[in-house]
Amino acid sequence: MSPIGGAQAALGAVLVTSAMLTGPVPSAAADDCPDVEVIFARGTGEPPGVGRVGQSFVDALAPRIGTRTLGTYGVNYPASLNFLAAASGADDAAARIADMGVRCPQTRLVLGGFSQGAAAVSMLAGVAPVGERIGSIGSAPPLPPAAAGQVAAVAVFGNPGARFGTPLSTTGMFAGRAVDICSAGDPICSAGRDRGAHSAYELPPYPDQAAAFVAGYL
Protein backbone atom coordinates (compact mmCIF):
# COMPACT_ATOMS: atom_id res chain seq x y z
CA MET A 1 0.00 0.00 0.00
CA SER A 2 1.29 3.47 -0.84
CA PRO A 3 2.03 6.00 1.95
CA ILE A 4 -0.98 8.08 0.90
CA GLY A 5 -3.20 5.01 0.77
CA GLY A 6 -1.98 3.95 4.21
CA ALA A 7 -2.65 7.41 5.60
CA GLN A 8 -6.14 7.43 4.14
CA ALA A 9 -6.81 4.02 5.64
CA ALA A 10 -5.54 5.21 9.05
CA LEU A 11 -7.84 8.21 9.08
CA GLY A 12 -10.68 6.17 7.66
CA ALA A 13 -10.36 3.55 10.39
CA VAL A 14 -10.84 6.26 12.99
CA LEU A 15 -13.61 8.20 11.31
CA VAL A 16 -15.68 5.54 9.58
CA THR A 17 -16.45 4.00 12.93
CA SER A 18 -18.75 6.17 13.38
CA ALA A 19 -19.32 32.55 -1.93
CA MET A 20 -17.31 34.69 -1.62
CA LEU A 21 -18.58 38.32 -1.61
CA THR A 22 -16.21 41.26 -2.03
CA GLY A 23 -16.21 44.88 -0.95
CA PRO A 24 -15.82 46.03 2.66
CA VAL A 25 -18.78 47.21 4.66
CA PRO A 26 -18.56 49.75 7.45
CA SER A 27 -19.61 47.54 10.34
CA ALA A 28 -21.27 44.33 11.48
CA ALA A 29 -24.51 46.27 11.62
CA ALA A 30 -24.87 45.80 7.85
CA ASP A 31 -27.60 43.44 6.73
CA ASP A 32 -25.21 40.64 5.76
CA CYS A 33 -23.01 40.98 8.84
CA PRO A 34 -24.45 39.30 11.93
CA ASP A 35 -23.12 40.11 15.37
CA VAL A 36 -21.98 36.49 15.72
CA GLU A 37 -21.37 33.87 13.02
CA VAL A 38 -20.87 30.15 13.57
CA ILE A 39 -18.66 28.54 10.90
CA PHE A 40 -19.29 24.81 11.27
CA ALA A 41 -17.95 21.75 9.44
CA ARG A 42 -20.46 18.89 9.43
CA GLY A 43 -19.65 15.22 9.98
CA THR A 44 -19.19 12.38 7.52
CA GLY A 45 -22.21 11.62 5.34
CA GLU A 46 -24.27 14.62 6.40
CA PRO A 47 -25.89 16.78 3.69
CA PRO A 48 -24.51 20.28 2.98
CA GLY A 49 -25.03 22.82 5.73
CA VAL A 50 -23.98 22.87 9.37
CA GLY A 51 -25.27 19.33 10.00
CA ARG A 52 -27.38 18.03 12.85
CA VAL A 53 -24.76 18.58 15.56
CA GLY A 54 -23.93 22.04 14.26
CA GLN A 55 -27.61 23.02 14.22
CA SER A 56 -28.16 21.77 17.76
CA PHE A 57 -25.12 23.77 18.89
CA VAL A 58 -26.40 26.92 17.13
CA ASP A 59 -29.85 26.45 18.68
CA ALA A 60 -28.28 26.19 22.14
CA LEU A 61 -26.06 29.22 21.57
CA ALA A 62 -28.77 31.58 20.27
CA PRO A 63 -30.51 32.26 23.60
CA ARG A 64 -27.16 32.81 25.29
CA ILE A 65 -26.19 35.85 23.21
CA GLY A 66 -29.20 38.00 24.05
CA THR A 67 -30.44 40.34 21.35
CA ARG A 68 -27.37 39.93 19.16
CA THR A 69 -27.93 38.46 15.72
CA LEU A 70 -26.55 35.01 14.93
CA GLY A 71 -25.58 33.78 11.47
CA THR A 72 -24.29 30.41 10.30
CA TYR A 73 -21.99 29.17 7.57
CA GLY A 74 -21.84 25.51 6.63
CA VAL A 75 -18.30 24.65 5.57
CA ASN A 76 -18.30 23.54 1.94
CA TYR A 77 -16.52 20.20 1.59
CA PRO A 78 -17.48 16.63 0.60
CA ALA A 79 -17.76 15.13 4.11
CA SER A 80 -17.41 11.79 2.32
CA LEU A 81 -15.52 8.58 3.03
CA ASN A 82 -12.55 10.10 1.20
CA PHE A 83 -11.18 11.48 4.44
CA LEU A 84 -8.18 13.12 2.80
CA ALA A 85 -10.70 15.56 1.31
CA ALA A 86 -11.25 16.97 4.81
CA ALA A 87 -8.40 19.32 3.92
CA SER A 88 -10.72 21.06 1.46
CA GLY A 89 -13.02 21.79 4.39
CA ALA A 90 -10.17 23.44 6.25
CA ASP A 91 -9.39 25.51 3.17
CA ASP A 92 -13.02 26.59 2.78
CA ALA A 93 -13.33 27.56 6.44
CA ALA A 94 -10.09 29.56 6.19
CA ALA A 95 -11.46 31.39 3.15
CA ARG A 96 -14.67 32.21 5.02
CA ILE A 97 -12.74 33.55 8.01
CA ALA A 98 -10.63 35.75 5.71
CA ASP A 99 -13.73 36.98 3.87
CA MET A 100 -15.56 37.85 7.09
CA GLY A 101 -12.49 39.66 8.36
CA VAL A 102 -12.68 42.00 5.37
CA ARG A 103 -16.44 42.41 5.02
CA CYS A 104 -17.59 42.11 8.63
CA PRO A 105 -14.69 42.99 10.96
CA GLN A 106 -17.01 43.50 13.93
CA THR A 107 -18.67 40.09 13.64
CA ARG A 108 -17.55 37.66 16.34
CA LEU A 109 -16.59 34.36 14.70
CA VAL A 110 -17.12 30.92 16.24
CA LEU A 111 -15.48 27.93 14.56
CA GLY A 112 -16.76 24.40 15.04
CA GLY A 113 -16.90 20.90 13.66
CA PHE A 114 -18.15 17.39 14.25
CA SER A 115 -16.13 14.21 13.63
CA GLN A 116 -14.45 14.62 10.22
CA GLY A 117 -15.37 18.31 10.48
CA ALA A 118 -13.49 18.49 13.77
CA ALA A 119 -10.46 17.03 11.98
CA ALA A 120 -10.65 19.92 9.49
CA VAL A 121 -10.71 22.38 12.39
CA SER A 122 -7.65 20.65 13.85
CA MET A 123 -5.79 21.35 10.63
CA LEU A 124 -6.60 25.05 10.96
CA ALA A 125 -5.24 24.96 14.51
CA GLY A 126 -1.96 23.52 13.27
CA VAL A 127 -2.72 20.15 14.84
CA ALA A 128 -2.37 16.84 12.98
CA PRO A 129 -5.93 15.45 12.65
CA VAL A 130 -5.13 12.11 14.30
CA GLY A 131 -2.06 12.93 16.31
CA GLU A 132 1.14 12.11 14.46
CA ARG A 133 -0.25 9.13 12.55
CA ILE A 134 -0.74 11.10 9.35
CA GLY A 135 1.65 14.01 9.65
CA SER A 136 1.34 16.39 6.72
CA ILE A 137 -0.50 13.96 4.43
CA GLY A 138 -4.07 15.12 3.91
CA SER A 139 -3.53 18.28 5.93
CA ALA A 140 -4.25 21.89 5.07
CA PRO A 141 -2.07 24.83 6.14
CA PRO A 142 -2.91 26.24 9.58
CA LEU A 143 -4.51 29.63 9.82
CA PRO A 144 -2.14 32.59 9.82
CA PRO A 145 -1.93 34.08 13.33
CA ALA A 146 -3.92 37.17 12.35
CA ALA A 147 -6.75 35.05 10.95
CA ALA A 148 -6.71 32.75 13.98
CA GLY A 149 -7.05 35.84 16.15
CA GLN A 150 -10.35 36.65 14.44
CA VAL A 151 -11.88 33.47 15.91
CA ALA A 152 -13.43 34.23 19.29
CA ALA A 153 -14.02 30.61 20.31
CA VAL A 154 -14.02 27.05 18.98
CA ALA A 155 -16.29 24.07 19.67
CA VAL A 156 -15.66 20.58 18.31
CA PHE A 157 -17.53 17.34 18.94
CA GLY A 158 -16.26 13.77 18.57
CA ASN A 159 -12.82 15.03 17.54
CA PRO A 160 -10.55 12.16 16.36
CA GLY A 161 -7.47 14.03 17.57
CA ALA A 162 -8.67 13.83 21.17
CA ARG A 163 -8.23 10.07 21.09
CA PHE A 164 -4.56 10.52 20.24
CA GLY A 165 -3.78 13.15 22.86
CA THR A 166 -4.31 16.33 20.84
CA PRO A 167 -7.62 17.85 21.96
CA LEU A 168 -8.06 21.39 20.70
CA SER A 169 -8.84 22.58 24.21
CA THR A 170 -5.15 22.26 25.10
CA THR A 171 -3.37 21.81 21.75
CA GLY A 172 -2.72 24.20 18.87
CA MET A 173 -3.44 27.85 18.31
CA PHE A 174 -6.99 27.71 19.73
CA ALA A 175 -5.94 26.24 23.09
CA GLY A 176 -7.65 28.06 25.94
CA ARG A 177 -10.59 29.23 23.80
CA ALA A 178 -11.71 25.86 22.49
CA VAL A 179 -13.98 23.23 23.97
CA ASP A 180 -13.46 19.65 22.81
CA ILE A 181 -16.64 17.69 23.58
CA CYS A 182 -16.17 13.92 23.78
CA SER A 183 -18.48 11.31 25.24
CA ALA A 184 -16.61 8.84 27.44
CA GLY A 185 -17.99 5.98 25.35
CA ASP A 186 -17.15 7.39 21.91
CA PRO A 187 -14.50 5.26 20.13
CA ILE A 188 -13.66 8.10 17.74
CA CYS A 189 -12.45 10.55 20.37
CA SER A 190 -11.78 8.25 23.34
CA ALA A 191 -10.95 4.68 24.24
CA GLY A 192 -14.65 3.90 24.63
CA ARG A 193 -16.44 1.18 22.69
CA ASP A 194 -19.95 2.59 22.36
CA ARG A 195 -20.37 3.35 18.66
CA GLY A 196 -23.74 4.92 19.34
CA ALA A 197 -22.09 7.56 21.49
CA HIS A 198 -20.55 9.11 18.38
CA SER A 199 -24.04 9.74 16.99
CA ALA A 200 -25.50 11.46 20.05
CA TYR A 201 -23.81 14.87 20.11
CA GLU A 202 -26.94 16.70 18.98
CA LEU A 203 -28.60 15.53 22.21
CA PRO A 204 -28.25 16.93 25.75
CA PRO A 205 -26.00 17.71 27.45
CA TYR A 206 -23.48 18.25 24.66
CA PRO A 207 -24.84 21.23 22.67
CA ASP A 208 -25.50 23.24 25.82
CA GLN A 209 -22.07 22.42 27.26
CA ALA A 210 -20.43 23.79 24.14
CA ALA A 211 -22.75 26.79 23.95
CA ALA A 212 -22.10 27.76 27.57
CA PHE A 213 -18.36 27.68 26.98
CA VAL A 214 -18.48 29.63 23.71
CA ALA A 215 -20.87 32.28 25.05
CA GLY A 216 -18.29 33.19 27.65
CA TYR A 217 -15.99 34.38 24.85
CA LEU A 218 -18.62 36.43 23.06
PDB file of C-alpha atoms in Angstrom:
ATOM      1  CA  MET A   1       0.000   0.000   0.000  1.00  0.00           C
ATOM      2  CA  SER A   2       1.288   3.468  -0.845  1.00  0.00           C
ATOM      3  CA  PRO A   3       2.027   6.003   1.954  1.00  0.00           C
ATOM      4  CA  ILE A   4      -0.977   8.078   0.902  1.00  0.00           C
ATOM      5  CA  GLY A   5      -3.202   5.007   0.774  1.00  0.00           C
ATOM      6  CA  GLY A   6      -1.979   3.949   4.210  1.00  0.00           C
ATOM      7  CA  ALA A   7      -2.646   7.410   5.603  1.00  0.00           C
ATOM      8  CA  GLN A   8      -6.145   7.428   4.140  1.00  0.00           C
ATOM      9  CA  ALA A   9      -6.811   4.019   5.642  1.00  0.00           C
ATOM     10  CA  ALA A  10      -5.537   5.207   9.052  1.00  0.00           C
ATOM     11  CA  LEU A  11      -7.836   8.211   9.082  1.00  0.00           C
ATOM     12  CA  GLY A  12     -10.684   6.167   7.662  1.00  0.00           C
ATOM     13  CA  ALA A  13     -10.355   3.547  10.392  1.00  0.00           C
ATOM     14  CA  VAL A  14     -10.836   6.261  12.989  1.00  0.00           C
ATOM     15  CA  LEU A  15     -13.611   8.200  11.310  1.00  0.00           C
ATOM     16  CA  VAL A  16     -15.680   5.540   9.583  1.00  0.00           C
ATOM     17  CA  THR A  17     -16.454   3.999  12.930  1.00  0.00           C
ATOM     18  CA  SER A  18     -18.752   6.173  13.382  1.00  0.00           C
ATOM     19  CA  ALA A  19     -19.315  32.549  -1.925  1.00  0.00           C
ATOM     20  CA  MET A  20     -17.306  34.686  -1.622  1.00  0.00           C
ATOM     21  CA  LEU A  21     -18.577  38.325  -1.614  1.00  0.00           C
ATOM     22  CA  THR A  22     -16.209  41.256  -2.026  1.00  0.00           C
ATOM     23  CA  GLY A  23     -16.210  44.884  -0.954  1.00  0.00           C
ATOM     24  CA  PRO A  24     -15.816  46.033   2.662  1.00  0.00           C
ATOM     25  CA  VAL A  25     -18.776  47.211   4.661  1.00  0.00           C
ATOM     26  CA  PRO A  26     -18.564  49.750   7.451  1.00  0.00           C
ATOM     27  CA  SER A  27     -19.612  47.543  10.340  1.00  0.00           C
ATOM     28  CA  ALA A  28     -21.266  44.334  11.481  1.00  0.00           C
ATOM     29  CA  ALA A  29     -24.509  46.271  11.616  1.00  0.00           C
ATOM     30  CA  ALA A  30     -24.866  45.803   7.848  1.00  0.00           C
ATOM     31  CA  ASP A  31     -27.603  43.437   6.732  1.00  0.00           C
ATOM     32  CA  ASP A  32     -25.213  40.640   5.761  1.00  0.00           C
ATOM     33  CA  CYS A  33     -23.008  40.978   8.839  1.00  0.00           C
ATOM     34  CA  PRO A  34     -24.453  39.296  11.930  1.00  0.00           C
ATOM     35  CA  ASP A  35     -23.125  40.112  15.371  1.00  0.00           C
ATOM     36  CA  VAL A  36     -21.979  36.486  15.716  1.00  0.00           C
ATOM     37  CA  GLU A  37     -21.370  33.869  13.021  1.00  0.00           C
ATOM     38  CA  VAL A  38     -20.866  30.147  13.573  1.00  0.00           C
ATOM     39  CA  ILE A  39     -18.663  28.542  10.903  1.00  0.00           C
ATOM     40  CA  PHE A  40     -19.294  24.808  11.274  1.00  0.00           C
ATOM     41  CA  ALA A  41     -17.946  21.751   9.441  1.00  0.00           C
ATOM     42  CA  ARG A  42     -20.457  18.887   9.432  1.00  0.00           C
ATOM     43  CA  GLY A  43     -19.655  15.222   9.984  1.00  0.00           C
ATOM     44  CA  THR A  44     -19.186  12.379   7.518  1.00  0.00           C
ATOM     45  CA  GLY A  45     -22.209  11.617   5.342  1.00  0.00           C
ATOM     46  CA  GLU A  46     -24.273  14.623   6.402  1.00  0.00           C
ATOM     47  CA  PRO A  47     -25.885  16.782   3.693  1.00  0.00           C
ATOM     48  CA  PRO A  48     -24.512  20.282   2.980  1.00  0.00           C
ATOM     49  CA  GLY A  49     -25.029  22.821   5.732  1.00  0.00           C
ATOM     50  CA  VAL A  50     -23.979  22.872   9.367  1.00  0.00           C
ATOM     51  CA  GLY A  51     -25.273  19.330  10.004  1.00  0.00           C
ATOM     52  CA  ARG A  52     -27.382  18.027  12.855  1.00  0.00           C
ATOM     53  CA  VAL A  53     -24.760  18.579  15.557  1.00  0.00           C
ATOM     54  CA  GLY A  54     -23.929  22.036  14.260  1.00  0.00           C
ATOM     55  CA  GLN A  55     -27.606  23.021  14.218  1.00  0.00           C
ATOM     56  CA  SER A  56     -28.164  21.772  17.763  1.00  0.00           C
ATOM     57  CA  PHE A  57     -25.124  23.767  18.890  1.00  0.00           C
ATOM     58  CA  VAL A  58     -26.404  26.919  17.133  1.00  0.00           C
ATOM     59  CA  ASP A  59     -29.848  26.449  18.680  1.00  0.00           C
ATOM     60  CA  ALA A  60     -28.277  26.185  22.144  1.00  0.00           C
ATOM     61  CA  LEU A  61     -26.061  29.221  21.571  1.00  0.00           C
ATOM     62  CA  ALA A  62     -28.767  31.585  20.270  1.00  0.00           C
ATOM     63  CA  PRO A  63     -30.515  32.259  23.602  1.00  0.00           C
ATOM     64  CA  ARG A  64     -27.161  32.807  25.289  1.00  0.00           C
ATOM     65  CA  ILE A  65     -26.194  35.846  23.206  1.00  0.00           C
ATOM     66  CA  GLY A  66     -29.203  38.001  24.050  1.00  0.00           C
ATOM     67  CA  THR A  67     -30.436  40.342  21.351  1.00  0.00           C
ATOM     68  CA  ARG A  68     -27.366  39.931  19.159  1.00  0.00           C
ATOM     69  CA  THR A  69     -27.927  38.457  15.715  1.00  0.00           C
ATOM     70  CA  LEU A  70     -26.549  35.012  14.927  1.00  0.00           C
ATOM     71  CA  GLY A  71     -25.579  33.777  11.474  1.00  0.00           C
ATOM     72  CA  THR A  72     -24.292  30.406  10.304  1.00  0.00           C
ATOM     73  CA  TYR A  73     -21.989  29.170   7.567  1.00  0.00           C
ATOM     74  CA  GLY A  74     -21.845  25.506   6.630  1.00  0.00           C
ATOM     75  CA  VAL A  75     -18.305  24.649   5.572  1.00  0.00           C
ATOM     76  CA  ASN A  76     -18.303  23.539   1.940  1.00  0.00           C
ATOM     77  CA  TYR A  77     -16.520  20.203   1.588  1.00  0.00           C
ATOM     78  CA  PRO A  78     -17.484  16.629   0.595  1.00  0.00           C
ATOM     79  CA  ALA A  79     -17.762  15.128   4.109  1.00  0.00           C
ATOM     80  CA  SER A  80     -17.412  11.789   2.325  1.00  0.00           C
ATOM     81  CA  LEU A  81     -15.523   8.579   3.033  1.00  0.00           C
ATOM     82  CA  ASN A  82     -12.551  10.098   1.196  1.00  0.00           C
ATOM     83  CA  PHE A  83     -11.178  11.477   4.445  1.00  0.00           C
ATOM     84  CA  LEU A  84      -8.181  13.119   2.801  1.00  0.00           C
ATOM     85  CA  ALA A  85     -10.698  15.562   1.314  1.00  0.00           C
ATOM     86  CA  ALA A  86     -11.253  16.968   4.808  1.00  0.00           C
ATOM     87  CA  ALA A  87      -8.401  19.319   3.924  1.00  0.00           C
ATOM     88  CA  SER A  88     -10.720  21.060   1.459  1.00  0.00           C
ATOM     89  CA  GLY A  89     -13.023  21.793   4.394  1.00  0.00           C
ATOM     90  CA  ALA A  90     -10.174  23.444   6.253  1.00  0.00           C
ATOM     91  CA  ASP A  91      -9.388  25.508   3.167  1.00  0.00           C
ATOM     92  CA  ASP A  92     -13.021  26.592   2.780  1.00  0.00           C
ATOM     93  CA  ALA A  93     -13.326  27.562   6.442  1.00  0.00           C
ATOM     94  CA  ALA A  94     -10.087  29.556   6.189  1.00  0.00           C
ATOM     95  CA  ALA A  95     -11.458  31.389   3.148  1.00  0.00           C
ATOM     96  CA  ARG A  96     -14.668  32.208   5.016  1.00  0.00           C
ATOM     97  CA  ILE A  97     -12.738  33.554   8.011  1.00  0.00           C
ATOM     98  CA  ALA A  98     -10.630  35.749   5.712  1.00  0.00           C
ATOM     99  CA  ASP A  99     -13.730  36.978   3.866  1.00  0.00           C
ATOM    100  CA  MET A 100     -15.556  37.846   7.088  1.00  0.00           C
ATOM    101  CA  GLY A 101     -12.488  39.662   8.364  1.00  0.00           C
ATOM    102  CA  VAL A 102     -12.676  42.004   5.374  1.00  0.00           C
ATOM    103  CA  ARG A 103     -16.440  42.406   5.021  1.00  0.00           C
ATOM    104  CA  CYS A 104     -17.586  42.115   8.629  1.00  0.00           C
ATOM    105  CA  PRO A 105     -14.694  42.987  10.956  1.00  0.00           C
ATOM    106  CA  GLN A 106     -17.010  43.504  13.929  1.00  0.00           C
ATOM    107  CA  THR A 107     -18.665  40.088  13.643  1.00  0.00           C
ATOM    108  CA  ARG A 108     -17.554  37.656  16.339  1.00  0.00           C
ATOM    109  CA  LEU A 109     -16.589  34.358  14.701  1.00  0.00           C
ATOM    110  CA  VAL A 110     -17.120  30.917  16.235  1.00  0.00           C
ATOM    111  CA  LEU A 111     -15.475  27.930  14.560  1.00  0.00           C
ATOM    112  CA  GLY A 112     -16.759  24.400  15.043  1.00  0.00           C
ATOM    113  CA  GLY A 113     -16.895  20.901  13.657  1.00  0.00           C
ATOM    114  CA  PHE A 114     -18.152  17.389  14.253  1.00  0.00           C
ATOM    115  CA  SER A 115     -16.126  14.210  13.626  1.00  0.00           C
ATOM    116  CA  GLN A 116     -14.452  14.620  10.219  1.00  0.00           C
ATOM    117  CA  GLY A 117     -15.368  18.308  10.477  1.00  0.00           C
ATOM    118  CA  ALA A 118     -13.487  18.486  13.771  1.00  0.00           C
ATOM    119  CA  ALA A 119     -10.458  17.029  11.975  1.00  0.00           C
ATOM    120  CA  ALA A 120     -10.654  19.918   9.488  1.00  0.00           C
ATOM    121  CA  VAL A 121     -10.709  22.383  12.385  1.00  0.00           C
ATOM    122  CA  SER A 122      -7.649  20.653  13.853  1.00  0.00           C
ATOM    123  CA  MET A 123      -5.786  21.353  10.625  1.00  0.00           C
ATOM    124  CA  LEU A 124      -6.595  25.054  10.961  1.00  0.00           C
ATOM    125  CA  ALA A 125      -5.244  24.960  14.512  1.00  0.00           C
ATOM    126  CA  GLY A 126      -1.958  23.520  13.268  1.00  0.00           C
ATOM    127  CA  VAL A 127      -2.718  20.148  14.844  1.00  0.00           C
ATOM    128  CA  ALA A 128      -2.375  16.837  12.984  1.00  0.00           C
ATOM    129  CA  PRO A 129      -5.932  15.451  12.653  1.00  0.00           C
ATOM    130  CA  VAL A 130      -5.132  12.107  14.296  1.00  0.00           C
ATOM    131  CA  GLY A 131      -2.061  12.927  16.305  1.00  0.00           C
ATOM    132  CA  GLU A 132       1.142  12.107  14.458  1.00  0.00           C
ATOM    133  CA  ARG A 133      -0.253   9.128  12.549  1.00  0.00           C
ATOM    134  CA  ILE A 134      -0.740  11.100   9.352  1.00  0.00           C
ATOM    135  CA  GLY A 135       1.652  14.009   9.646  1.00  0.00           C
ATOM    136  CA  SER A 136       1.341  16.386   6.719  1.00  0.00           C
ATOM    137  CA  ILE A 137      -0.504  13.956   4.427  1.00  0.00           C
ATOM    138  CA  GLY A 138      -4.065  15.115   3.909  1.00  0.00           C
ATOM    139  CA  SER A 139      -3.528  18.276   5.926  1.00  0.00           C
ATOM    140  CA  ALA A 140      -4.246  21.892   5.073  1.00  0.00           C
ATOM    141  CA  PRO A 141      -2.075  24.835   6.143  1.00  0.00           C
ATOM    142  CA  PRO A 142      -2.907  26.238   9.578  1.00  0.00           C
ATOM    143  CA  LEU A 143      -4.511  29.627   9.820  1.00  0.00           C
ATOM    144  CA  PRO A 144      -2.136  32.587   9.821  1.00  0.00           C
ATOM    145  CA  PRO A 145      -1.929  34.080  13.330  1.00  0.00           C
ATOM    146  CA  ALA A 146      -3.917  37.168  12.351  1.00  0.00           C
ATOM    147  CA  ALA A 147      -6.753  35.049  10.951  1.00  0.00           C
ATOM    148  CA  ALA A 148      -6.707  32.751  13.978  1.00  0.00           C
ATOM    149  CA  GLY A 149      -7.046  35.839  16.151  1.00  0.00           C
ATOM    150  CA  GLN A 150     -10.347  36.647  14.445  1.00  0.00           C
ATOM    151  CA  VAL A 151     -11.876  33.468  15.912  1.00  0.00           C
ATOM    152  CA  ALA A 152     -13.427  34.230  19.293  1.00  0.00           C
ATOM    153  CA  ALA A 153     -14.025  30.608  20.308  1.00  0.00           C
ATOM    154  CA  VAL A 154     -14.025  27.051  18.977  1.00  0.00           C
ATOM    155  CA  ALA A 155     -16.294  24.065  19.672  1.00  0.00           C
ATOM    156  CA  VAL A 156     -15.658  20.579  18.307  1.00  0.00           C
ATOM    157  CA  PHE A 157     -17.529  17.341  18.937  1.00  0.00           C
ATOM    158  CA  GLY A 158     -16.257  13.773  18.570  1.00  0.00           C
ATOM    159  CA  ASN A 159     -12.824  15.031  17.544  1.00  0.00           C
ATOM    160  CA  PRO A 160     -10.547  12.164  16.357  1.00  0.00           C
ATOM    161  CA  GLY A 161      -7.475  14.028  17.572  1.00  0.00           C
ATOM    162  CA  ALA A 162      -8.667  13.832  21.173  1.00  0.00           C
ATOM    163  CA  ARG A 163      -8.226  10.066  21.088  1.00  0.00           C
ATOM    164  CA  PHE A 164      -4.563  10.522  20.238  1.00  0.00           C
ATOM    165  CA  GLY A 165      -3.778  13.149  22.863  1.00  0.00           C
ATOM    166  CA  THR A 166      -4.308  16.326  20.840  1.00  0.00           C
ATOM    167  CA  PRO A 167      -7.619  17.853  21.960  1.00  0.00           C
ATOM    168  CA  LEU A 168      -8.064  21.394  20.699  1.00  0.00           C
ATOM    169  CA  SER A 169      -8.843  22.584  24.214  1.00  0.00           C
ATOM    170  CA  THR A 170      -5.154  22.259  25.096  1.00  0.00           C
ATOM    171  CA  THR A 171      -3.365  21.813  21.750  1.00  0.00           C
ATOM    172  CA  GLY A 172      -2.723  24.198  18.867  1.00  0.00           C
ATOM    173  CA  MET A 173      -3.436  27.849  18.313  1.00  0.00           C
ATOM    174  CA  PHE A 174      -6.992  27.713  19.730  1.00  0.00           C
ATOM    175  CA  ALA A 175      -5.936  26.242  23.088  1.00  0.00           C
ATOM    176  CA  GLY A 176      -7.648  28.057  25.937  1.00  0.00           C
ATOM    177  CA  ARG A 177     -10.587  29.229  23.800  1.00  0.00           C
ATOM    178  CA  ALA A 178     -11.708  25.862  22.493  1.00  0.00           C
ATOM    179  CA  VAL A 179     -13.983  23.235  23.973  1.00  0.00           C
ATOM    180  CA  ASP A 180     -13.462  19.646  22.811  1.00  0.00           C
ATOM    181  CA  ILE A 181     -16.641  17.694  23.575  1.00  0.00           C
ATOM    182  CA  CYS A 182     -16.171  13.922  23.777  1.00  0.00           C
ATOM    183  CA  SER A 183     -18.475  11.308  25.243  1.00  0.00           C
ATOM    184  CA  ALA A 184     -16.606   8.838  27.441  1.00  0.00           C
ATOM    185  CA  GLY A 185     -17.987   5.980  25.354  1.00  0.00           C
ATOM    186  CA  ASP A 186     -17.148   7.394  21.911  1.00  0.00           C
ATOM    187  CA  PRO A 187     -14.497   5.258  20.133  1.00  0.00           C
ATOM    188  CA  ILE A 188     -13.658   8.102  17.736  1.00  0.00           C
ATOM    189  CA  CYS A 189     -12.451  10.552  20.374  1.00  0.00           C
ATOM    190  CA  SER A 190     -11.783   8.252  23.338  1.00  0.00           C
ATOM    191  CA  ALA A 191     -10.952   4.676  24.240  1.00  0.00           C
ATOM    192  CA  GLY A 192     -14.648   3.899  24.629  1.00  0.00           C
ATOM    193  CA  ARG A 193     -16.442   1.178  22.686  1.00  0.00           C
ATOM    194  CA  ASP A 194     -19.947   2.585  22.355  1.00  0.00           C
ATOM    195  CA  ARG A 195     -20.369   3.354  18.657  1.00  0.00           C
ATOM    196  CA  GLY A 196     -23.739   4.915  19.339  1.00  0.00           C
ATOM    197  CA  ALA A 197     -22.093   7.556  21.492  1.00  0.00           C
ATOM    198  CA  HIS A 198     -20.553   9.114  18.380  1.00  0.00           C
ATOM    199  CA  SER A 199     -24.038   9.740  16.992  1.00  0.00           C
ATOM    200  CA  ALA A 200     -25.500  11.464  20.050  1.00  0.00           C
ATOM    201  CA  TYR A 201     -23.809  14.868  20.109  1.00  0.00           C
ATOM    202  CA  GLU A 202     -26.936  16.699  18.979  1.00  0.00           C
ATOM    203  CA  LEU A 203     -28.602  15.530  22.214  1.00  0.00           C
ATOM    204  CA  PRO A 204     -28.251  16.931  25.748  1.00  0.00           C
ATOM    205  CA  PRO A 205     -26.003  17.715  27.451  1.00  0.00           C
ATOM    206  CA  TYR A 206     -23.481  18.252  24.664  1.00  0.00           C
ATOM    207  CA  PRO A 207     -24.837  21.232  22.665  1.00  0.00           C
ATOM    208  CA  ASP A 208     -25.505  23.239  25.824  1.00  0.00           C
ATOM    209  CA  GLN A 209     -22.067  22.420  27.262  1.00  0.00           C
ATOM    210  CA  ALA A 210     -20.428  23.789  24.144  1.00  0.00           C
ATOM    211  CA  ALA A 211     -22.750  26.789  23.953  1.00  0.00           C
ATOM    212  CA  ALA A 212     -22.102  27.760  27.569  1.00  0.00           C
ATOM    213  CA  PHE A 213     -18.364  27.680  26.983  1.00  0.00           C
ATOM    214  CA  VAL A 214     -18.483  29.633  23.715  1.00  0.00           C
ATOM    215  CA  ALA A 215     -20.874  32.276  25.050  1.00  0.00           C
ATOM    216  CA  GLY A 216     -18.291  33.193  27.649  1.00  0.00           C
ATOM    217  CA  TYR A 217     -15.993  34.380  24.849  1.00  0.00           C
ATOM    218  CA  LEU A 218     -18.622  36.430  23.057  1.00  0.00           C
TER     219      LEU A 218
END
